[in-house]
Short mmCIF file of C-alpha atoms in Angstrom, two decimals:
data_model
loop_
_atom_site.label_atom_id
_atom_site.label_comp_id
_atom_site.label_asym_id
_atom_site.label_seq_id
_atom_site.Cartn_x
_atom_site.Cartn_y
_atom_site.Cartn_z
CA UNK A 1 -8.27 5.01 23.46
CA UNK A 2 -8.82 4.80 19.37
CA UNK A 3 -5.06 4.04 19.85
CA UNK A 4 -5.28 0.69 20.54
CA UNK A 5 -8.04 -0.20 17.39
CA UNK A 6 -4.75 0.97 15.02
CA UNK A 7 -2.07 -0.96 17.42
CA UNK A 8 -4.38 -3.96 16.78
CA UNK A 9 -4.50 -3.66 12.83
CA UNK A 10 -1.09 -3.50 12.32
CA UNK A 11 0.06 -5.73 15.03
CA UNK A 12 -1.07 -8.94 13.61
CA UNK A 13 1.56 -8.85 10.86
CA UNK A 14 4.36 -8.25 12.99
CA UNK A 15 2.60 -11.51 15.09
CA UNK A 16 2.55 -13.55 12.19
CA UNK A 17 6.24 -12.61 11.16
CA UNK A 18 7.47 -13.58 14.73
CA UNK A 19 5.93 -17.15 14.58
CA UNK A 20 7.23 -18.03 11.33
CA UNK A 21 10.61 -16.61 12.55
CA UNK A 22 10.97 -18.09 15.75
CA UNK A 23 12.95 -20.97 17.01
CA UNK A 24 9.59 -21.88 19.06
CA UNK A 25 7.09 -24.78 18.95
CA UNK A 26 4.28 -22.79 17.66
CA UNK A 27 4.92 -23.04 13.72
CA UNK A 28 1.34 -21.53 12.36
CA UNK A 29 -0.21 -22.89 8.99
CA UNK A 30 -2.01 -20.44 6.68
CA UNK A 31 -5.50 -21.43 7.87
CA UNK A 32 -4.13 -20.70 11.45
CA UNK A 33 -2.62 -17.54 10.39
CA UNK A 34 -5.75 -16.07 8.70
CA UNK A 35 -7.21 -16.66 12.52
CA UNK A 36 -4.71 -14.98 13.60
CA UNK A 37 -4.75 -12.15 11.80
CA UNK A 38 -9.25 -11.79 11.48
CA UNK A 39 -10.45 -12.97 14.85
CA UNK A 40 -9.97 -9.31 16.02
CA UNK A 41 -12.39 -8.19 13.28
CA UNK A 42 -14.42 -10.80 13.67
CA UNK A 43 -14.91 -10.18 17.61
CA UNK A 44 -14.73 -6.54 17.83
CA UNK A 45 -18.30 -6.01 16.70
CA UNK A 46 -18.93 -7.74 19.94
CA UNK A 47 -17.68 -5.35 22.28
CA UNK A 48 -19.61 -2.47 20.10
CA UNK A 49 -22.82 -3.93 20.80
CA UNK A 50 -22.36 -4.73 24.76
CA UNK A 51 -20.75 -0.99 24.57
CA UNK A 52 -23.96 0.51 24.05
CA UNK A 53 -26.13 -0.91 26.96
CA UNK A 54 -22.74 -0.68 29.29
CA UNK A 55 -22.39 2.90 28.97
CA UNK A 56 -26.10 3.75 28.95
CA UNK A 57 -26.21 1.90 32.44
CA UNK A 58 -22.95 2.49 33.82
CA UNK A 59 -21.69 5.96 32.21
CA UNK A 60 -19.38 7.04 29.47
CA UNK A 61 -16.25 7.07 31.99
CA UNK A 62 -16.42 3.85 33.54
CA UNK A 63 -17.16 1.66 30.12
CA UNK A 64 -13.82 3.87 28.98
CA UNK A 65 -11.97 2.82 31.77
CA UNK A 66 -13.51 -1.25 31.86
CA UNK A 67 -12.11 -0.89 27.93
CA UNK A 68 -8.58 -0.98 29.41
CA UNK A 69 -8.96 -3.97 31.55
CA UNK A 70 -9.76 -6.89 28.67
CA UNK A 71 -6.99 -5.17 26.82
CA UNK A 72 -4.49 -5.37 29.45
CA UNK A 73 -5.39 -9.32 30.07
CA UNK A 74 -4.60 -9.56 26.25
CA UNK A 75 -1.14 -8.26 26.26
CA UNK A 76 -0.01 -10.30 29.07
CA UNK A 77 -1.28 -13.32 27.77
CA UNK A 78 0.61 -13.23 24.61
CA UNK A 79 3.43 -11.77 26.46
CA UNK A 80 3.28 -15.46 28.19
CA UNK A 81 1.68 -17.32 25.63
CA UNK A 82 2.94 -20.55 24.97
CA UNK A 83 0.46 -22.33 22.93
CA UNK A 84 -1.60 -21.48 19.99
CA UNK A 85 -4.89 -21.22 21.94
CA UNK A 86 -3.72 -18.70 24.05
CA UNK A 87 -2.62 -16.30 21.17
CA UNK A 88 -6.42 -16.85 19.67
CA UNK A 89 -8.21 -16.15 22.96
CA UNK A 90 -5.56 -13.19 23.40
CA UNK A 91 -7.20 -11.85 19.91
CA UNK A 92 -10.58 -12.61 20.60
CA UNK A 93 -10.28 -10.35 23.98
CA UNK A 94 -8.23 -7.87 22.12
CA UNK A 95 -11.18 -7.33 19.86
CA UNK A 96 -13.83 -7.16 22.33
CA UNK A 97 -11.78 -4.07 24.27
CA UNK A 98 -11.53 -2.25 20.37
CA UNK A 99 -15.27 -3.00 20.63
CA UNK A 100 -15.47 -1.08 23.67
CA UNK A 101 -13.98 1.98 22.16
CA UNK A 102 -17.04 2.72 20.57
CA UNK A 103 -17.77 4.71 23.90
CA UNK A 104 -14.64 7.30 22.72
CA UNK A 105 -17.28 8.38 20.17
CA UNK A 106 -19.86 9.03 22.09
CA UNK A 107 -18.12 10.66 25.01
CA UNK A 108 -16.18 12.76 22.94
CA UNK A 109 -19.47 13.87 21.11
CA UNK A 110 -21.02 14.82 24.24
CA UNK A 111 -18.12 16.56 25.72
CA UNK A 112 -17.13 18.92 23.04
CA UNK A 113 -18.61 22.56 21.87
CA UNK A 114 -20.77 22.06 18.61
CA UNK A 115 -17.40 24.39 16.69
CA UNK A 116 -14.65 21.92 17.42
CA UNK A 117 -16.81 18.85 17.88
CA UNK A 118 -15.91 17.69 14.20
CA UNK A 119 -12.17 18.64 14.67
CA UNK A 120 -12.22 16.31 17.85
CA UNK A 121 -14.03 13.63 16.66
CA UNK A 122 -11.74 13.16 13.19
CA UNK A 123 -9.00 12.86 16.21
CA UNK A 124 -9.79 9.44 16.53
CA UNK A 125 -8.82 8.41 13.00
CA UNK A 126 -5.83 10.50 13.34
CA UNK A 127 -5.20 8.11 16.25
CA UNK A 128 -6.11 4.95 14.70
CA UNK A 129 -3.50 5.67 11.70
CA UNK A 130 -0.63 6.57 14.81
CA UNK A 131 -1.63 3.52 16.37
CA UNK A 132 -0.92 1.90 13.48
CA UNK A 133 2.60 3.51 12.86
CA UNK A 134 3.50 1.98 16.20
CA UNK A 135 4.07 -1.51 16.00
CA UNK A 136 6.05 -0.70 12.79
CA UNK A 137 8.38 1.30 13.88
CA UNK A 138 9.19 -0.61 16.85
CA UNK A 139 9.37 -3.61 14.81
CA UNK A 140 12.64 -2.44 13.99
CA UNK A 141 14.12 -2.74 17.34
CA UNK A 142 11.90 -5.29 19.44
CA UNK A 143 10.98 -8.49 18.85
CA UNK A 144 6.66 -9.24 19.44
CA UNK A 145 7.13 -10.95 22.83
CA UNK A 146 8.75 -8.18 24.23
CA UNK A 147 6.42 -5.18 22.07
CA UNK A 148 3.67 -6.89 24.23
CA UNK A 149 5.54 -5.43 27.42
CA UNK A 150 5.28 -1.66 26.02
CA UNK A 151 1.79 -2.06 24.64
CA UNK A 152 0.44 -3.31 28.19
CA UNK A 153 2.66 -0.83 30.03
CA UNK A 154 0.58 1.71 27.06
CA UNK A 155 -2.61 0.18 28.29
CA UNK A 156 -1.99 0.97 32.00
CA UNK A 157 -0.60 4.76 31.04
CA UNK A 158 -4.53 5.30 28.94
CA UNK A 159 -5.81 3.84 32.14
CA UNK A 160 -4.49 6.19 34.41
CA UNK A 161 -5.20 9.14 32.45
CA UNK A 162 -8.78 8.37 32.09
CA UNK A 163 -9.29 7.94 35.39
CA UNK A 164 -8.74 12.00 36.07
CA UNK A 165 -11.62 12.65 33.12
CA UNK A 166 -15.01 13.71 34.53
CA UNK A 167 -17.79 12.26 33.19
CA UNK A 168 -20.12 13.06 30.02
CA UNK A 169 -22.79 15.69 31.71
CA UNK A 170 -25.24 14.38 29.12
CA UNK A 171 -25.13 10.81 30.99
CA UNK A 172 -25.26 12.26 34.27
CA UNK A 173 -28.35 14.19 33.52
CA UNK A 174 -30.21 11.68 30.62
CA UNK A 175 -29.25 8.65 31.82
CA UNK A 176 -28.38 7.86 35.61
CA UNK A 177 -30.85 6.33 38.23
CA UNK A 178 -33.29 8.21 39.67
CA UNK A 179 -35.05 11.13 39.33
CA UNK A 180 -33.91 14.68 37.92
CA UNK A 181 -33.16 16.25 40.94
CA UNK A 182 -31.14 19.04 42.65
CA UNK A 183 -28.15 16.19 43.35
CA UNK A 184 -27.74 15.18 39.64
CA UNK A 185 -27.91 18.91 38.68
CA UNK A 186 -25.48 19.48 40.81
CA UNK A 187 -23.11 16.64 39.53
CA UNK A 188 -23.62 17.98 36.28
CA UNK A 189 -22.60 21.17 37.04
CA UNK A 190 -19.68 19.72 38.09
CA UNK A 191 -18.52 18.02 35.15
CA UNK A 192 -19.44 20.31 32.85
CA UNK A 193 -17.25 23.38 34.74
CA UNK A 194 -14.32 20.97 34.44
CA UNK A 195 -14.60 20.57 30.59
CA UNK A 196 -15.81 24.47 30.22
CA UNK A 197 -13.42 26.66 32.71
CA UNK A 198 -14.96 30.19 30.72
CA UNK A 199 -18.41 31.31 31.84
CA UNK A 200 -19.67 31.88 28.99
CA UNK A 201 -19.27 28.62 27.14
CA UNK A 202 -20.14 26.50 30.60
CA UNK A 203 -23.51 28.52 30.40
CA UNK A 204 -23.91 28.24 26.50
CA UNK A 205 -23.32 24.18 27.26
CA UNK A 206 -25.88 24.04 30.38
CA UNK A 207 -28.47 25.49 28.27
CA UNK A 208 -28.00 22.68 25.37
CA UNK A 209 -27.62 20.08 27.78
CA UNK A 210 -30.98 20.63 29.71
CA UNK A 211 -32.51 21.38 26.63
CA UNK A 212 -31.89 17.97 24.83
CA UNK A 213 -31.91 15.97 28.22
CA UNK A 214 -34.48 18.10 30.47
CA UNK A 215 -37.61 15.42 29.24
CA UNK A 216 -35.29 12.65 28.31
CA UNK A 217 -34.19 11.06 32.04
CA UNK A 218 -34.20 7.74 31.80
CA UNK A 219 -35.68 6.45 34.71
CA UNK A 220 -34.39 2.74 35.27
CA UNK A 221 -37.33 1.59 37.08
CA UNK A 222 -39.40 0.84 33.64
CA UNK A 223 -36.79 -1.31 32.79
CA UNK A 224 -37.51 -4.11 35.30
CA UNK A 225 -40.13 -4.87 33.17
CA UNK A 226 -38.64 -6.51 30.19
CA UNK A 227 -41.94 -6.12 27.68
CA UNK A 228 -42.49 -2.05 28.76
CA UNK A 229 -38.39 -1.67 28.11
CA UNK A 230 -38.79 -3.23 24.43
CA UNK A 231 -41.54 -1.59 23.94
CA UNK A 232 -39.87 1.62 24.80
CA UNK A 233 -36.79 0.62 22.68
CA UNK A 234 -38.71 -0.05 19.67
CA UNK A 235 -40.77 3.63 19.96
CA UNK A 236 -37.95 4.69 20.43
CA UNK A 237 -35.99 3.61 17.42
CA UNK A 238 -39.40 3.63 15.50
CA UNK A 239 -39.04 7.81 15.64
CA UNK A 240 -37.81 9.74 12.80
CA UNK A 241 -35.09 11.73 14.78
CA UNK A 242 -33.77 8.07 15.54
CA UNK A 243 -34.60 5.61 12.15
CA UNK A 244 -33.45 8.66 9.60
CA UNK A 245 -30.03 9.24 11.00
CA UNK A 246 -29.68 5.15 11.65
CA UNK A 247 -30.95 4.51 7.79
CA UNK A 248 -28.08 7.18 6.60
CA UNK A 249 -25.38 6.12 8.50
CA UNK A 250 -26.23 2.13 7.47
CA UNK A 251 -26.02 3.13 3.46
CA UNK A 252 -23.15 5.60 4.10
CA UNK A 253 -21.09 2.62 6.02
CA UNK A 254 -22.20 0.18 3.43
CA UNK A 255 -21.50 2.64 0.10
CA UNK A 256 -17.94 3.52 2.32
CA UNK A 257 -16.85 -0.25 2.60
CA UNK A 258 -17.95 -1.19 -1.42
CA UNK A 259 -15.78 1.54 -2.22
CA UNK A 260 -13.23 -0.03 -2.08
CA UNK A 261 -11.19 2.40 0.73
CA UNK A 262 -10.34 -0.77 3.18
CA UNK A 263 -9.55 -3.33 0.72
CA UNK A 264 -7.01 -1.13 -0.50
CA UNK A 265 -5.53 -0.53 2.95
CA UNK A 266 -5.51 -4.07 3.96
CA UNK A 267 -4.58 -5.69 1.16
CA UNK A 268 -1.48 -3.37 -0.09
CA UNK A 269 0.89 -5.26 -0.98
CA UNK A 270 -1.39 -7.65 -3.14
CA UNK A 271 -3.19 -4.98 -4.63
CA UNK A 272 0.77 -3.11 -5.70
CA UNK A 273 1.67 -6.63 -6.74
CA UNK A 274 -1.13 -7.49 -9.37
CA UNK A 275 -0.70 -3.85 -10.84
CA UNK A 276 3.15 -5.01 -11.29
CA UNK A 277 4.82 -5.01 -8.47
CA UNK A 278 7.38 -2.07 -9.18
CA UNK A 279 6.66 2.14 -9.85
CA UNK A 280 10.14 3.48 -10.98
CA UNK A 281 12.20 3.69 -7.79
CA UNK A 282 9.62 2.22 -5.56
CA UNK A 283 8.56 -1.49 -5.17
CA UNK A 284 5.62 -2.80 -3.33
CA UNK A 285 6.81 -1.71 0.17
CA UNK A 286 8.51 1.59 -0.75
CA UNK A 287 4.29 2.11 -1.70
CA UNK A 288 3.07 1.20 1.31
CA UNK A 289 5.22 3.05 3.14
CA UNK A 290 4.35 5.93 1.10
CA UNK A 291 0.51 4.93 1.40
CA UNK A 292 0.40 4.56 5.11
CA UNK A 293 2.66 8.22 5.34
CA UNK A 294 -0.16 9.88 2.86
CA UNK A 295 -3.34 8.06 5.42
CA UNK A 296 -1.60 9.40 8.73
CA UNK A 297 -0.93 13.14 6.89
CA UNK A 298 -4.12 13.58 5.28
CA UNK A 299 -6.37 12.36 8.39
CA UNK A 300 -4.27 15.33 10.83
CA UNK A 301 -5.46 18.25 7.85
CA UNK A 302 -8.86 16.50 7.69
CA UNK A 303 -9.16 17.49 11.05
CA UNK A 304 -8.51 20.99 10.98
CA UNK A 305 -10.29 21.27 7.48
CA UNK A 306 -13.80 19.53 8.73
CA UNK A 307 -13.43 22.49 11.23
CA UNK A 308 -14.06 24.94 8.65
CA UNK A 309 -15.67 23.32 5.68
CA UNK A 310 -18.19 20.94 7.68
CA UNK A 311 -18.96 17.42 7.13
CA UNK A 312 -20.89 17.66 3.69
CA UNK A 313 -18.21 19.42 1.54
CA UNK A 314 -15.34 17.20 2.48
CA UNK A 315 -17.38 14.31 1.99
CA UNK A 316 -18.84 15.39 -1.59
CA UNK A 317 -15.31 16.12 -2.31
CA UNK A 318 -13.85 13.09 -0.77
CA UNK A 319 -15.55 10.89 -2.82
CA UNK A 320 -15.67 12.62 -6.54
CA UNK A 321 -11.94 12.69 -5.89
CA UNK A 322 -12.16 8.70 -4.94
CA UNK A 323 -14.00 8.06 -8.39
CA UNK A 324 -11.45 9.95 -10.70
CA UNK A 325 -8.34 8.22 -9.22
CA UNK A 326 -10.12 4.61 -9.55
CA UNK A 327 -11.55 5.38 -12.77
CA UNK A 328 -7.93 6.47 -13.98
CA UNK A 329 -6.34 3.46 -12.28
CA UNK A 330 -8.65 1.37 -14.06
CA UNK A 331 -8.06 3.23 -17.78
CA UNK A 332 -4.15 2.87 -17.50
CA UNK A 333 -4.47 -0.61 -16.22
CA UNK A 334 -6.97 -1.23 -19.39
CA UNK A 335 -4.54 0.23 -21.96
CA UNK A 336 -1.59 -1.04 -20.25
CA UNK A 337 -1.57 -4.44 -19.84
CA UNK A 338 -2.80 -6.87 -22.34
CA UNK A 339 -3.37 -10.48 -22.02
CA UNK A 340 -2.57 -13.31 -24.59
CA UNK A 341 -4.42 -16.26 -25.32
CA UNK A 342 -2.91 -18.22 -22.11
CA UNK A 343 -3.96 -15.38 -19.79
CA UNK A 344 -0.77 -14.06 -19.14
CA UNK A 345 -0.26 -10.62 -19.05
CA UNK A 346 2.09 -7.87 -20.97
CA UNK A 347 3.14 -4.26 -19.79
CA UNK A 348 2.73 -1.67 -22.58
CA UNK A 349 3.95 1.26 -20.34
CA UNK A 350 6.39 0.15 -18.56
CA UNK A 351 8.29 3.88 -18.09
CA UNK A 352 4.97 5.57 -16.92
CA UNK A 353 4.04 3.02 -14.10
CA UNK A 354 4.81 6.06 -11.55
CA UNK A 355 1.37 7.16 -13.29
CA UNK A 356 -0.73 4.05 -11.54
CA UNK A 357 0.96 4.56 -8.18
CA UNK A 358 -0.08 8.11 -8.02
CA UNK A 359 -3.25 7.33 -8.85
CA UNK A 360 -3.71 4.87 -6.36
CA UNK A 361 -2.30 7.17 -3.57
CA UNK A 362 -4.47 10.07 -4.74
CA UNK A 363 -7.29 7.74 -3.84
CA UNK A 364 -6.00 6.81 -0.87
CA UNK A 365 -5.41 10.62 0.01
CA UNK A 366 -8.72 12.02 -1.32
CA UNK A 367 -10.44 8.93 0.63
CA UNK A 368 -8.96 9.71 3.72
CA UNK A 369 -9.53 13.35 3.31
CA UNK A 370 -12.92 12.65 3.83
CA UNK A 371 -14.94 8.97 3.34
CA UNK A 372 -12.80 6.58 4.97
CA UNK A 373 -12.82 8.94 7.82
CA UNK A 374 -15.81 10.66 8.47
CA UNK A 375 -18.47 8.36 8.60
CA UNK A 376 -17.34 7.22 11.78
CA UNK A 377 -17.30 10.34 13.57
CA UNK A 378 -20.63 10.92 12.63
CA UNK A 379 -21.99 8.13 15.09
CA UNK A 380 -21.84 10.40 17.57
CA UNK A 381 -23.17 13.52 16.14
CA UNK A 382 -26.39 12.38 14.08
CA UNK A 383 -27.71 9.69 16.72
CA UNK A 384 -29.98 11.22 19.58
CA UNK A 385 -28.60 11.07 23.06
CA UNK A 386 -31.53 8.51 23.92
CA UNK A 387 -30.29 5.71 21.63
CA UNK A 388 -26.49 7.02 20.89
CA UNK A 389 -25.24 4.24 23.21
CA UNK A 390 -27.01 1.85 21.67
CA UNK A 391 -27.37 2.87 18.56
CA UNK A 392 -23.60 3.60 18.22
CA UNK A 393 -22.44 0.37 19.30
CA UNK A 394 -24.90 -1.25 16.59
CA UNK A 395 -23.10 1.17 13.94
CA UNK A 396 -19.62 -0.20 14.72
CA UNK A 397 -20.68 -3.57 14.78
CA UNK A 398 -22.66 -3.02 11.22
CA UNK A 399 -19.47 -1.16 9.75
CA UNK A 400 -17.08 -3.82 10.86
CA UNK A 401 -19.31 -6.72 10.04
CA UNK A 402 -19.59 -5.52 6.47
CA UNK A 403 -15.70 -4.51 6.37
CA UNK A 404 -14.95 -8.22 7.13
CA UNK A 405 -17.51 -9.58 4.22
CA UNK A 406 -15.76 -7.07 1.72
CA UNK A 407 -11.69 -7.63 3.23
CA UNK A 408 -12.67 -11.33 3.42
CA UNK A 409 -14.31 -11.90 -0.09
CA UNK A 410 -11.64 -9.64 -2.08
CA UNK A 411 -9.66 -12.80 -2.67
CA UNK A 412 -12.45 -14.63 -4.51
CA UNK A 413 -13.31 -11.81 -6.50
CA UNK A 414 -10.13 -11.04 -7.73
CA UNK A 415 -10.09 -14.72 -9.49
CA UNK A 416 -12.89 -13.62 -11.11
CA UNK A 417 -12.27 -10.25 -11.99
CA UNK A 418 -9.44 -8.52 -13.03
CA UNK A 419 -7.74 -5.60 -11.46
CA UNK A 420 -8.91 -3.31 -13.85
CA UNK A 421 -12.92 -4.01 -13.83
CA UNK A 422 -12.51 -3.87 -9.44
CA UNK A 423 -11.17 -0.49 -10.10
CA UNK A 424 -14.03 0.54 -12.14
CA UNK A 425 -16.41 -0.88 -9.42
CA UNK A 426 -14.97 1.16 -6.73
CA UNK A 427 -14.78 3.89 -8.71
CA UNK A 428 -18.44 4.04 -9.92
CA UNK A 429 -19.67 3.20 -5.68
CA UNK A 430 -17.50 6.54 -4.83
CA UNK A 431 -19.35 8.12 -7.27
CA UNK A 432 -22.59 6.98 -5.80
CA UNK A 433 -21.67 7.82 -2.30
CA UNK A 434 -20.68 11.16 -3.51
CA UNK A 435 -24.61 11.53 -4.96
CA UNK A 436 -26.16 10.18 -1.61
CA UNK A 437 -24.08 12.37 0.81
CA UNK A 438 -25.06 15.50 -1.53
CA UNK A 439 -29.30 14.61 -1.07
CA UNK A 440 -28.95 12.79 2.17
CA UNK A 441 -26.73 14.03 4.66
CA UNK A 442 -27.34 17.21 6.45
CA UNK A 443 -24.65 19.08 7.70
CA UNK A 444 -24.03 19.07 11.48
CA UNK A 445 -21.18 21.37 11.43
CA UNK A 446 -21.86 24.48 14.11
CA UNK A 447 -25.61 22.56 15.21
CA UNK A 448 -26.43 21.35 18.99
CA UNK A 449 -27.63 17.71 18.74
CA UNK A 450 -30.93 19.56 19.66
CA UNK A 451 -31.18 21.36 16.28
CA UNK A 452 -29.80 17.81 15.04
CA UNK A 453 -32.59 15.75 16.11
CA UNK A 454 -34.72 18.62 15.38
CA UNK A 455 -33.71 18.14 11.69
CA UNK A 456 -34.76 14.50 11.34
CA UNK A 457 -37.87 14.95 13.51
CA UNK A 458 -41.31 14.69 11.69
CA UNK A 459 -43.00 17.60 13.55
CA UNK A 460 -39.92 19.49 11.43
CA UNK A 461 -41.51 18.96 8.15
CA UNK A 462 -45.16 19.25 9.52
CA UNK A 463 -44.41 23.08 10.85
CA UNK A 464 -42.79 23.63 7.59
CA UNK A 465 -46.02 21.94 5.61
CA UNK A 466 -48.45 24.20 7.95
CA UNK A 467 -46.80 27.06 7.36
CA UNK A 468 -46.97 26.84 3.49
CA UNK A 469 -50.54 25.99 3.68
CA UNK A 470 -51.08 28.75 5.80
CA UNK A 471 -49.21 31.06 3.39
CA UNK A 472 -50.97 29.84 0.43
CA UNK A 473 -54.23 30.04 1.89
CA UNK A 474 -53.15 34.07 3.01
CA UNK A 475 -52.48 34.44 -1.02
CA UNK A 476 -55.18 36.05 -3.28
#
């Protein structure tokens, strides 16, 4: 599914390449090409929010499967498109059905055995960095009218396969109509021998599930009346094993995008350019060839090392690494170039420039090793299953919403700033996010979302503060 979110990153390029290359009618300016290319980032947030209340209501499975549909109608629209309104509505659906991906997530989360959870869940980045390998290497041989053809074709493949999952056993017992009852156990049962074929583990998994869901149905009868189901939300949300984990993941998202990780990603070429354009044998797109190779490499060992090392480590890590390759960028970049009195700028090292690219793809590797990836998988591990629909799809739309702010402002700032003093930002917010990961994020590595919630919950620290006062009072 997390497929498509890369497909749709990349693909605008190669749409923007075709229209200026064509023989057609529909000649784009640059204000119609910046459409273009954002009103998939602009609309996806969309889809995230209306995820969350779909797949609460409707199930995990069926919002993966209505994902498909939207992105389907897409594909064959700019397949036919003839006009310039059809290619933006054709974005604007194609970034409501990302939107709808959140749901990958949080079926994946609930699916998975607590010691390969992580591994799974960093899987979707993996996927997001093929998907965007895709449209470039079949921009070699296809033109975009016809790479809408294998994409849709793609879209009806995901479809099909989906259809065969069984759905999330969390849903099934938490969250469908009715009362818990000997038919929804049963149905649960079901799903959860299909994911877990060894006794052992399918009774291991039956004893989490019924222990975070036994006193959690969600009975849909409340929610007829529209002031009790606010009500509930807000108590809900208002709970520390819900606010703390919702708090964390709004700082980490925020700390991830100031970092500088996606403005690096997005804006490549520009960013190669203004640090000189050429790195010995390699020119602006021999680097991003190189940095989109390092992304894709170091997201598939991220995903076998968050299996081992948890969550925390490669985080810490991640972004310590992140501030020494910024803070290095931004040295050579300070006693390499000098300007003159007109502004214009002059190259002291010249023969070392291999220096600055390394730097700037040992940021990109150490980032993706940990910062640019992780966050996201940890929407479905932190939230409790009660809001994690919700709550998810208000994650995405928060992450994305400040990713377009930060992609979208980089322009502006970089008249104001120079190179060097951005690099020196991003390196000293890495740093930060480094600190606030080390006192604020617990690991979840190995932990049932029950121990999870159990973690953030208040009557946590009031056993703890009882039992100290207890002790102390015991003492002579």
């Amino acid at each position: 599914m997390t497929i498509k979110s890369g497909i749709n990153m990349a693909y605008s390029t190669i749409l923007l390449d075709g229209l200026e290359s064509d023989n057609v009618d529909m000649k784009v300016t640059e204000s119609e090409a910046s459409w273009i290319a954002s009103l998939v980032t602009i609309t996806l947030p969309i889809g995230s929010l209306i995820a969350g209340p779909l797949m609460d209501k409707f199930g995990r499975k069926i919002v993966c499967l209505l994902s498909c549909v939207p992105a389907a109608i897409a594909w064959v629209s700019l397949i036919f498109a003839k006009s310039l309104i059809t290619i933006y509505a054709a974005r604007v659906v194609a970034g409501i059905s990302a939107g709808l991906t959140t749901v990958g997530l949080v079926y994946i989360s609930e699916i998975t055995h607590p010691q390969i959870r992580s591994m799974l869940l960093c899987l979707t980045s993996v996927f997001v960095s093929f998907g965007i390998l895709i449209p470039c290497c079949l921009a070699v041989m296809l033109d975009w009218r016809k790479m809408n053809i294998i994409f849709f074709v793609l879209e009806c493949f995901i479809f099909f396969i989906l259809y065969f999952v069984p759905e999330s056993p969390y849903w099934l017992v938490c969250f469908q109509n009715g009362m818990l009852d000997e038919k929804r156990i049963c149905k649960m049962k079901h799903s959860l021998r299909q994911l877990n074929k060894r006794q052992t583990i399918y009774e291991e998994e039956y004893s989490r599930i019924m222990e975070t869901c036994g006193n959690r149905v969600v009975n849909d009868k409340a929610s007829k009346n529209i002031i009790a189901s606010v009500k509930n939300y807000y108590h809900t949300f208002a709970s520390p094993e819900a606010y703390k984990p919702m708090l964390i993941l709004f700082l980490l998202f925020l700390l991830q995008q100031l970092s500088g990780s996606y403005v690096i990603i997005f804006y490549a070429i520009s960013v190669f350019r203004e640090m000189g354009g050429t790195f010995g044998n390699f020119n602006e797109h021999g680097a991003l060839v190189m940095l989109g190779t390092i992304r894709f490499v170091i997201s598939i060992v991220t995903v076998f090392c968050s299996r081992k090392y948890g969550r925390r480590v490669l985080c810490i890590l991640s972004g310590i690494g992140m501030a020494i390759s910024m803070f290095l960028s931004g040295m050579y970049m300070h006693f390499a170039v000098s300007y003159d009195e007109n502004g214009n700028t002059e190259e002291t090292m010249v023969d070392q420039k291999w220096l600055l690219l390394f730097f700037v793809l040992a940021y990109i590797c150490t980032g993706s090793f940990g910062f640019i990836i992780i966050p996201w998988t940890l929407i479905g591990e932190l939230l409790p299953v009660s809001i994690r629909g919700i709550g998810g799809g208000v994650m995405v739309s928060f992450a994305y919403i400040i990713m377009f702010a930060v992609i979208k402002s980089y322009p502006y700032i970089l008249k104001s700033m120079t190179i060097e003093s951005i690099f020196f930002f991003f390196s000293f917010v890495s740093l930060i996010g480094a600190a606030f990961i080390y006192f604020f994020l617990p690991e979840t590595l190995g932990k049932s979302f029950s121990d999870i919630e159990k973690f953030f919950s208040s009557t946590r620290k009031k056993k703890m503060h009882d039992t100290r006062r207890s002790a102390n009072s015991r003492d002579p």
